[in-house]
mmCIF file of C-alpha atoms and ligand atoms in Angstrom:
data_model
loop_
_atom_site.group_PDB
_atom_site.id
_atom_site.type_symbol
_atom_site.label_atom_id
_atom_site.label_comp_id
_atom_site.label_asym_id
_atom_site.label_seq_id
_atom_site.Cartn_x
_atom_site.Cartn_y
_atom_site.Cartn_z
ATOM 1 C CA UNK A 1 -141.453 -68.320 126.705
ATOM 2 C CA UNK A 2 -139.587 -65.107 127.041
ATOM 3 C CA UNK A 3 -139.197 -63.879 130.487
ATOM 4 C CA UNK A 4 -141.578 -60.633 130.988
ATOM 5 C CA UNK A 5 -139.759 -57.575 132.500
ATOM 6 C CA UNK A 6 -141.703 -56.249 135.170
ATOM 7 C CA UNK A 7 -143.259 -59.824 136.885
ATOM 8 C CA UNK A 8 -144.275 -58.933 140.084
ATOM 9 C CA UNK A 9 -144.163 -54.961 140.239
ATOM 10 C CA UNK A 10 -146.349 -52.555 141.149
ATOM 11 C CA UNK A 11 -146.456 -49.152 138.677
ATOM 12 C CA UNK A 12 -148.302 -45.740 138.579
ATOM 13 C CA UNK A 13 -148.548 -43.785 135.829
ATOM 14 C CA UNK A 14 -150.025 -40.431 134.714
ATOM 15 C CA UNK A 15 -151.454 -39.283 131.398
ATOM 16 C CA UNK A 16 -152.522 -42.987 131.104
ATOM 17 C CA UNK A 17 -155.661 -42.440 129.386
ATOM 18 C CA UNK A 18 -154.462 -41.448 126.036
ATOM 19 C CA UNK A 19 -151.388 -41.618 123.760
ATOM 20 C CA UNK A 20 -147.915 -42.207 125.114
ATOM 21 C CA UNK A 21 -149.357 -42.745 128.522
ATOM 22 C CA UNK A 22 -151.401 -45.040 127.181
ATOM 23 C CA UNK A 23 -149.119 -46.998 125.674
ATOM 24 C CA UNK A 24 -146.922 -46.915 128.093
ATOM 25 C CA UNK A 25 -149.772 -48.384 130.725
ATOM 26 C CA UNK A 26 -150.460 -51.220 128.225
ATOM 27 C CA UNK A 27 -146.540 -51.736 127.710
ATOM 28 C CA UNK A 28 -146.079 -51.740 131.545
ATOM 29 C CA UNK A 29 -148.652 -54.368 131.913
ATOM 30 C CA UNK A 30 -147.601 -56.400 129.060
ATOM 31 C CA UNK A 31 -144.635 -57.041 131.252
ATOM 32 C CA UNK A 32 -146.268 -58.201 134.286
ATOM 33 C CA UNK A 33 -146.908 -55.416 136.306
ATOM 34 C CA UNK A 34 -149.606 -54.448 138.166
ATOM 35 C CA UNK A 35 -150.207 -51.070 136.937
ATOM 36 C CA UNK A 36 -152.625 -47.616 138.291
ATOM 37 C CA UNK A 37 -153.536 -46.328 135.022
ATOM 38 C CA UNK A 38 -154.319 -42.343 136.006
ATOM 39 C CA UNK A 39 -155.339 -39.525 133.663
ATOM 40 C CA UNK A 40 -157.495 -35.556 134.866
ATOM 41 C CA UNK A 41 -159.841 -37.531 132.297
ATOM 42 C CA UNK A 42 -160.980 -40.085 134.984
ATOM 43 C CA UNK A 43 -163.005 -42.022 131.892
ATOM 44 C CA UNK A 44 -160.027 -42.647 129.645
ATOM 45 C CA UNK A 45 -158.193 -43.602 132.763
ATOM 46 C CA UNK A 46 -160.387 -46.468 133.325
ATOM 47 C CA UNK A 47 -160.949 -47.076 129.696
ATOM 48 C CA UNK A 48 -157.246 -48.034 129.940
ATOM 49 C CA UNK A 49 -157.421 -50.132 132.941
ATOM 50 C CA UNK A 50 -160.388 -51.958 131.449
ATOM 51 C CA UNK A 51 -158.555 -52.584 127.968
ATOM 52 C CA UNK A 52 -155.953 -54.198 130.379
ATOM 53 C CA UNK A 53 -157.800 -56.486 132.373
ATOM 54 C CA UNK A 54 -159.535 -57.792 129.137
ATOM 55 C CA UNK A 55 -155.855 -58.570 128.127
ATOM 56 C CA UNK A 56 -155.109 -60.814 131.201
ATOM 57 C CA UNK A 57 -153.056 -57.839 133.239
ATOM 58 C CA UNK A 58 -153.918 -56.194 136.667
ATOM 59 C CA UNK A 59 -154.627 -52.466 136.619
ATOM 60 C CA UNK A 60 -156.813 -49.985 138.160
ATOM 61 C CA UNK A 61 -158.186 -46.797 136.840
ATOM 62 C CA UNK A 62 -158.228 -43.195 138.846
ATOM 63 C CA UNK A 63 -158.713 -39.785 138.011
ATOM 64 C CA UNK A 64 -155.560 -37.828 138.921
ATOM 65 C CA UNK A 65 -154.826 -33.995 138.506
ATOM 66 C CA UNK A 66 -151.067 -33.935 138.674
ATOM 67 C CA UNK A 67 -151.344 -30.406 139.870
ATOM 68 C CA UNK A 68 -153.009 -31.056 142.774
ATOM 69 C CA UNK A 69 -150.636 -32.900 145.958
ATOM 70 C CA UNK A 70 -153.637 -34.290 146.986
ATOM 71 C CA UNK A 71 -154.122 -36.054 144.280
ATOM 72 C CA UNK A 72 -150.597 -36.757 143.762
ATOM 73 C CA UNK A 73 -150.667 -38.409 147.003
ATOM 74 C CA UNK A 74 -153.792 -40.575 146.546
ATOM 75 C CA UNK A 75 -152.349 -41.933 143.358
ATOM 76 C CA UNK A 76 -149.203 -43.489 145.403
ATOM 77 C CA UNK A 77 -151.531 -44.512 148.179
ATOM 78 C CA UNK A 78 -153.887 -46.567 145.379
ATOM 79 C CA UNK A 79 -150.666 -48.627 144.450
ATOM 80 C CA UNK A 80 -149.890 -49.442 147.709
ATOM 81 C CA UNK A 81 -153.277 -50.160 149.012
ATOM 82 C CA UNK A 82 -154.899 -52.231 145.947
ATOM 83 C CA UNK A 83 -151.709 -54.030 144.509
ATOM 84 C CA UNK A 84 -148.763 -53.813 147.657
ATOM 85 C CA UNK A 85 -146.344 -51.656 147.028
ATOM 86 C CA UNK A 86 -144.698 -49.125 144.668
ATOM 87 C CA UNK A 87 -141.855 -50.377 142.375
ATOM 88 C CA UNK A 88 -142.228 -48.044 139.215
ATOM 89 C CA UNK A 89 -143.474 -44.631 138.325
ATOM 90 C CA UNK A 90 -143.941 -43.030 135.115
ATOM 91 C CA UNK A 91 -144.922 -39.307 134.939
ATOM 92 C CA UNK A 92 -146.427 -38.299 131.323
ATOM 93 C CA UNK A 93 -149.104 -35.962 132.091
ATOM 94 C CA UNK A 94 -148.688 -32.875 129.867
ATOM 95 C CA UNK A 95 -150.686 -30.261 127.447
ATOM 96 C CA UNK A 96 -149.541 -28.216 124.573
ATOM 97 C CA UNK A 97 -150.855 -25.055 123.713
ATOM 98 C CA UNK A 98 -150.894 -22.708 120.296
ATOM 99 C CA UNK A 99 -147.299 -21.050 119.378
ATOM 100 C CA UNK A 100 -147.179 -17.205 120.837
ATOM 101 C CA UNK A 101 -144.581 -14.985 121.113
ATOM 102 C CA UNK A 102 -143.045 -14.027 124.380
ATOM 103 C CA UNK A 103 -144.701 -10.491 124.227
ATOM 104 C CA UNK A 104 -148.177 -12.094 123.361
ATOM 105 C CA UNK A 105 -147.935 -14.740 126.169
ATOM 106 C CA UNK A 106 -150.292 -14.295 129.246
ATOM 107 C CA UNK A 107 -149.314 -14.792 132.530
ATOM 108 C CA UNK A 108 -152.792 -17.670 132.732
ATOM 109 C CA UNK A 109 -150.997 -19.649 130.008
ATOM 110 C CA UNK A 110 -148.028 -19.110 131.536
ATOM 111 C CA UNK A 111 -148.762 -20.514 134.821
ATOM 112 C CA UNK A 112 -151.115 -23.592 133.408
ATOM 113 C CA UNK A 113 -148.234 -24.882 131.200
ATOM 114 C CA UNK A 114 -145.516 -24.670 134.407
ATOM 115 C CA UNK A 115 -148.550 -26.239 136.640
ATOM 116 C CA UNK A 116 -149.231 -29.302 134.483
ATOM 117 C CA UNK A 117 -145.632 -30.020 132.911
ATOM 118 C CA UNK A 118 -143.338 -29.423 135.953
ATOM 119 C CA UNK A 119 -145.419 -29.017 139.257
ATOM 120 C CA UNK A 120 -147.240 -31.693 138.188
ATOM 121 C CA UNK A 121 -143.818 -33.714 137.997
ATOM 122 C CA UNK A 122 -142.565 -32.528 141.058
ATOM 123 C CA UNK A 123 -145.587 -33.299 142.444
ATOM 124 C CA UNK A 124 -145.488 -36.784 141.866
ATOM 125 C CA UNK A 125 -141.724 -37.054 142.407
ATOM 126 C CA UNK A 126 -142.455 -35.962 145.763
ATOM 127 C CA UNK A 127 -145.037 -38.667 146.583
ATOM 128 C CA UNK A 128 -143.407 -41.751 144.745
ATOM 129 C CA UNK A 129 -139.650 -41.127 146.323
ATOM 130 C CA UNK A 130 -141.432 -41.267 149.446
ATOM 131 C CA UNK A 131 -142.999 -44.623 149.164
ATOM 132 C CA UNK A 132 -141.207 -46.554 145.968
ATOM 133 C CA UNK A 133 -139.453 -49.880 146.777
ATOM 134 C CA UNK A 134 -135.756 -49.144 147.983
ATOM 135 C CA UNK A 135 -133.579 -50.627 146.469
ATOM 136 C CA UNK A 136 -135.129 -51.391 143.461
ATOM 137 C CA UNK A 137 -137.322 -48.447 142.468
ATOM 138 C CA UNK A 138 -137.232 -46.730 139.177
ATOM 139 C CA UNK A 139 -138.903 -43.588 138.070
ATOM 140 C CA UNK A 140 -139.082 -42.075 134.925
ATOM 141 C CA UNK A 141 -140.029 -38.635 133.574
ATOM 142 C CA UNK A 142 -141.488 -37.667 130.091
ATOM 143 C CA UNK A 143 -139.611 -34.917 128.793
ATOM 144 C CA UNK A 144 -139.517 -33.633 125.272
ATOM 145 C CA UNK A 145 -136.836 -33.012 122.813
ATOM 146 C CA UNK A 146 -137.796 -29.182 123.766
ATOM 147 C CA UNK A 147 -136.108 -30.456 126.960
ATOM 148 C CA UNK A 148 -133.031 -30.036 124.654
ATOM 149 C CA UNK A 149 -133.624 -27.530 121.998
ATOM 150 C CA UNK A 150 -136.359 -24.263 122.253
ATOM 151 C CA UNK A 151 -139.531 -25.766 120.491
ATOM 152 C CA UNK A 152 -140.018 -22.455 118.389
ATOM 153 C CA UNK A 153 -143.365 -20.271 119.995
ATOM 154 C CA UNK A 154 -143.015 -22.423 123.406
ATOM 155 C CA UNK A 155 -141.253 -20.228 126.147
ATOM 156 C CA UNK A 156 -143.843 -22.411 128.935
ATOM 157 C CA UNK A 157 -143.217 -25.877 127.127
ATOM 158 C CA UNK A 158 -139.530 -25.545 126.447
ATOM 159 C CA UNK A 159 -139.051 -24.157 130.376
ATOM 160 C CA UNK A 160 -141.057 -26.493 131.813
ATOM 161 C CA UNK A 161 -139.655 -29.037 129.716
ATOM 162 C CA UNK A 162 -135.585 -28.626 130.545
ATOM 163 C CA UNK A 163 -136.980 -28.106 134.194
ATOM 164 C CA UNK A 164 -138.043 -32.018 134.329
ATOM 165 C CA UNK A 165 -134.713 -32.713 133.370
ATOM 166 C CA UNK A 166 -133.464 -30.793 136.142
ATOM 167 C CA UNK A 167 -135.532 -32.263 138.575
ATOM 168 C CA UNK A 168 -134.673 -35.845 137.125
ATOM 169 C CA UNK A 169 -130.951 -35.119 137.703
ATOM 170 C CA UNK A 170 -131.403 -33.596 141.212
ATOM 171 C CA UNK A 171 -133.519 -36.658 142.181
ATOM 172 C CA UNK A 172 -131.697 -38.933 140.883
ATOM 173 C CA UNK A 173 -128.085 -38.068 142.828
ATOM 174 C CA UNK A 174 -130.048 -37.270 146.058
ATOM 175 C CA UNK A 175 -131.853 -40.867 145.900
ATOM 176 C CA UNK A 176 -129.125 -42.928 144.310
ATOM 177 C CA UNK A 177 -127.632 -44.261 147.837
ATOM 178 C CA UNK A 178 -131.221 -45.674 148.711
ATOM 179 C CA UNK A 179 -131.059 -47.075 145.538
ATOM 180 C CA UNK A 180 -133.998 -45.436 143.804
ATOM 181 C CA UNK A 181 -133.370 -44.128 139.683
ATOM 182 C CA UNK A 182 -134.900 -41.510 138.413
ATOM 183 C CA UNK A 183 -134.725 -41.123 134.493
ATOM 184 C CA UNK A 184 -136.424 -38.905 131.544
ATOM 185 C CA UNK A 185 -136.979 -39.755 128.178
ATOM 186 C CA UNK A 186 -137.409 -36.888 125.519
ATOM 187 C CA UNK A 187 -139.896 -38.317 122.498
ATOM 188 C CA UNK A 188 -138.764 -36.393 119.626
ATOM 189 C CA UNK A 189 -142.301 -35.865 117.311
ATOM 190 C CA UNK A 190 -145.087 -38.556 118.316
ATOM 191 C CA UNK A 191 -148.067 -39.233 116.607
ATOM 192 C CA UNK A 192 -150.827 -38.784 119.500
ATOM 193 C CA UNK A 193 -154.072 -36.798 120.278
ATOM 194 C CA UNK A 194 -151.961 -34.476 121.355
ATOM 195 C CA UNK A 195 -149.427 -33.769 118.459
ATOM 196 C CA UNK A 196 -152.480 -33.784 115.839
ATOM 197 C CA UNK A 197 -154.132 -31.249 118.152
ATOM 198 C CA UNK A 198 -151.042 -28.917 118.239
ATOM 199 C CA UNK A 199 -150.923 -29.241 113.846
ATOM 200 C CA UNK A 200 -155.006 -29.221 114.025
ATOM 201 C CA UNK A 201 -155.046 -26.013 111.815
ATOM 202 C CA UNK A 202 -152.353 -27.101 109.391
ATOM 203 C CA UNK A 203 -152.818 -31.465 108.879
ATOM 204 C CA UNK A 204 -150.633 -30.887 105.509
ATOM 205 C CA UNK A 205 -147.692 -29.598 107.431
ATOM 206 C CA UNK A 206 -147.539 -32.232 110.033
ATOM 207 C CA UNK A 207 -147.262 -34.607 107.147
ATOM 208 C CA UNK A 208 -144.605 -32.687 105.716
ATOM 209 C CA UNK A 209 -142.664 -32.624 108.379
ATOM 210 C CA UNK A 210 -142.695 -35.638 109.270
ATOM 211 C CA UNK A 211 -141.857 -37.033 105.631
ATOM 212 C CA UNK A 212 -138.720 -34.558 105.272
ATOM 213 C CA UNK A 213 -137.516 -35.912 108.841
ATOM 214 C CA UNK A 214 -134.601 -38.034 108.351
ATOM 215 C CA UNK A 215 -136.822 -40.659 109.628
ATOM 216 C CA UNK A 216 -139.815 -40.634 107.179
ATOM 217 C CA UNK A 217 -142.342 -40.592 109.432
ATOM 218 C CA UNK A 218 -143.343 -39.808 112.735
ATOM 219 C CA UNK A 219 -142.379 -42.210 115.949
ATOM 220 C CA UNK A 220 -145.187 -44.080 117.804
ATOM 221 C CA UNK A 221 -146.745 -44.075 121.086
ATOM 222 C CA UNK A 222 -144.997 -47.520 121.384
ATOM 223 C CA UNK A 223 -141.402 -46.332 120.698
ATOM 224 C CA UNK A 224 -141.458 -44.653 123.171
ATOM 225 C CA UNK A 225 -143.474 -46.956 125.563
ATOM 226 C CA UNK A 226 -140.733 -49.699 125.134
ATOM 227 C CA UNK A 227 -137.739 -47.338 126.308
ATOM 228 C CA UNK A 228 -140.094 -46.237 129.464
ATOM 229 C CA UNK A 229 -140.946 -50.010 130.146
ATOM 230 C CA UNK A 230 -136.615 -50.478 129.898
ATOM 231 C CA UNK A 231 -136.338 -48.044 132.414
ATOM 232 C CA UNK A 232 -138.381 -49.140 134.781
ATOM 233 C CA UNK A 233 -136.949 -52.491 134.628
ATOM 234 C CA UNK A 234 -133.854 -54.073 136.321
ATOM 235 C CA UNK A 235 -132.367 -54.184 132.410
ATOM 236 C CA UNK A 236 -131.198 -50.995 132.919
ATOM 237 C CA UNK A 237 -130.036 -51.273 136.738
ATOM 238 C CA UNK A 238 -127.016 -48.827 136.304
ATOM 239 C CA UNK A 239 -128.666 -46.121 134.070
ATOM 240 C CA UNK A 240 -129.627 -43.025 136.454
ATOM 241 C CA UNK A 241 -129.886 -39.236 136.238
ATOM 242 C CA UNK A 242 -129.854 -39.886 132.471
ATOM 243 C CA UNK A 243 -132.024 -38.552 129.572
ATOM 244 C CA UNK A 244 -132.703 -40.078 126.554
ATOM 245 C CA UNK A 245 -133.726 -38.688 123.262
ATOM 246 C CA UNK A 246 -136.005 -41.219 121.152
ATOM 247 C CA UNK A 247 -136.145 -39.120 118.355
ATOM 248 C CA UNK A 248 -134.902 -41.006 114.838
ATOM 249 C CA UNK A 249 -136.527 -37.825 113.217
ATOM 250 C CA UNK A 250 -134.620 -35.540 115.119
ATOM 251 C CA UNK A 251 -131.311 -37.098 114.365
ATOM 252 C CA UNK A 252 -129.322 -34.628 112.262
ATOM 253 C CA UNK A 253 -130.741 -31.368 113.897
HETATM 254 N N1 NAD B 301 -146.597 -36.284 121.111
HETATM 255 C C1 NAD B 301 -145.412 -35.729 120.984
HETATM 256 O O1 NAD B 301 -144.943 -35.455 119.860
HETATM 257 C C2 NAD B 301 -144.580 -35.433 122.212
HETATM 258 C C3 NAD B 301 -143.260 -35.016 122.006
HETATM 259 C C4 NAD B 301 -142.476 -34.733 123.121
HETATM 260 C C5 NAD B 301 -142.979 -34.886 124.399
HETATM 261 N N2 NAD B 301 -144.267 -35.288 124.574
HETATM 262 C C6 NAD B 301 -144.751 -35.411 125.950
HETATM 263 O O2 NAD B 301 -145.303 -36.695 126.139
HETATM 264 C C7 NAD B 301 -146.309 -36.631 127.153
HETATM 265 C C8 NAD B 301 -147.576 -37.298 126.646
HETATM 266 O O3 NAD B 301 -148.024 -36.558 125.515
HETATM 267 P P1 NAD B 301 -148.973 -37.199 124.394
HETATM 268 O O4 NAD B 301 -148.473 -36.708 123.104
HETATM 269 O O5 NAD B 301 -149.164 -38.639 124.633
HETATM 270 O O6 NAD B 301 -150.313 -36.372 124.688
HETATM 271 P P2 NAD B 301 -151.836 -36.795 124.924
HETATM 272 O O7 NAD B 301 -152.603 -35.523 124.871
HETATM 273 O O8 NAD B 301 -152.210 -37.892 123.987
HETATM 274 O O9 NAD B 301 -151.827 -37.354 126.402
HETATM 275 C C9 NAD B 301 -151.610 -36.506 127.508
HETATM 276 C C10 NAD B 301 -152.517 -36.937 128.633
HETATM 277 O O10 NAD B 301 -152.238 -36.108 129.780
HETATM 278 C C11 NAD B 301 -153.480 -35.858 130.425
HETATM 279 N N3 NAD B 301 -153.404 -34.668 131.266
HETATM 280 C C12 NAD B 301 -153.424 -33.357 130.892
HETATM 281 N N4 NAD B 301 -153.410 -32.564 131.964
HETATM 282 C C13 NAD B 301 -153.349 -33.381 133.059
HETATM 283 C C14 NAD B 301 -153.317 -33.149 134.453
HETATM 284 N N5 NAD B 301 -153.357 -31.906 134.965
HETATM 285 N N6 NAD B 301 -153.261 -34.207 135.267
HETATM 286 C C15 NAD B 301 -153.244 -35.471 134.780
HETATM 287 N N7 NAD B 301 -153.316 -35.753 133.476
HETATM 288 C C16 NAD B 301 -153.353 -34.712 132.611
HETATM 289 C C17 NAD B 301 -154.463 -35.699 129.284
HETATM 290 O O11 NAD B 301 -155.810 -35.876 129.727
HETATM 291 C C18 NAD B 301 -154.007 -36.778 128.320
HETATM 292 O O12 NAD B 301 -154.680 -38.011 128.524
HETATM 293 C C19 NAD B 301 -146.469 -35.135 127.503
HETATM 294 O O13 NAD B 301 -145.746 -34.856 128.677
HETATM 295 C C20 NAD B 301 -145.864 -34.450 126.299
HETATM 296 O O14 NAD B 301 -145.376 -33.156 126.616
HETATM 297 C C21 NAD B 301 -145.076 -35.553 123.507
#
């Protein structure tokens, strides 16, 4: 019997009702954690937690709106309360939006991609460095390859984007002495709801470009689930402050 990763621990994460999140929640629990499955769509949320419970695991399912503190708060509260403590943390949330130009884009769109993809993180960060198990706590951040490299017709995503990877390197030095890490991972192009949304107008060129990728396809929600679930785990005690691109498709850019 192979020994499971996260036996014992406690983890939140957000975004968990659908694609990456998701997979990450059922990952997380596959590993023995107890896990707080939260999503702003408080049904797919505890859709997730329900899929894991019929699987054996422990979760619980909350509507969470990373861009409110108060919610940000509550989420960190339900770990402790329902399952003990916090030991892991994985912050996912995030939208896309159309391409536009940088004369074209409104100051609304603007602000809602900033709110979601890096309030919303620093939100959390806030709550879970507070309260996550020192030592021994491990948070991780979903980034983007745009974290890296402009994504072209995304000023919001791209800035947002390298901004979690600030805040994952700031965290991480100011909370390595207590023995907290803070990481990011950067999926390069993932087939979720989300990614068939942003190539909703154009199907044909999604699978174009993901059959002239280097890789030959697109990655999976679970690709990038296992590297999150690493993370979190004591496997990867002295990896902090890093971030790590999971992009095969990406490779020779
Ligand atoms: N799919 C890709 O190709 C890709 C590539 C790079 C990075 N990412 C990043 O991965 C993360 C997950 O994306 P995905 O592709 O799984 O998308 P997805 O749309 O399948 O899932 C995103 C989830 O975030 C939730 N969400 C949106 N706004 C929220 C809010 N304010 N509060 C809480 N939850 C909110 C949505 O309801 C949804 O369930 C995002 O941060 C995204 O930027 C995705």
């Amino acid at each position: 019997m192979p020994e499971h990763m996260l036996t014992n621990k406690v983890a939140t994460i957000t975004g968990g009702g659908s694609g990456i999140g998701e997979a990450t929640a059922k990952a997380l629990a596959q590993e023995g954690a107890s896990v707080v499955v939260t999503d702003i769509n408080g049904d797919a949320a505890s859709a997730v937690a329900d899929a894991i419970k019929s699987a054996g695991g422990n979760a619980l399912g909350m509507r969470v709106d990373v861009t409110l503190e108060s919610d940000a708060a509550a989420m960190v509260a339900a770990a402790q309360r329902e399952f003990g403590s916090l030991d892991c943390a994985v912050n996912c949330a995030g939208v896309s939006d159309a391409p536009v130009s940088f004369t074209d884009m409104n100051l609304a769109a603007w602000n809602r991609m900033l709110a979601v993809a890096l309030t919303g993180v620093f939100l959390c960060l806030k709550h879970e460095l507070a309260a996550i198990s020192r030592p021994g706590g491990s948070i991780v951040n979903v980034s983007s390859g745009a974290g890296f490299t402009p994504a072209p017709g995304q000023p919001h995503y791209t800035a947002a984007k390298h901004g979690v990877l600030g805040l994952t390197k700031c965290a991480a030095r100011d909370y390595v002495g207590e023995g907290i890490r803070v990481n990011a991972i950067c999926p390069g192009m993932t087939d979720t709801p989300m990614l068939r949304e942003h190539f909703e107008q154009a199907p044909d060129l999604l699978e174009k470009v993901a059959h002239n990728a280097p890789s030959g396809r697109l990655a999976l929600p679970e690709e990038m689930a296992d590297i999150a679930v690493w993370l979190c785990s004591d496997r990867s005690s002295y990896v902090s402050g890093e971030s790590i691109i999971v992009d095969l498709a990406g490779l020779c850019r």
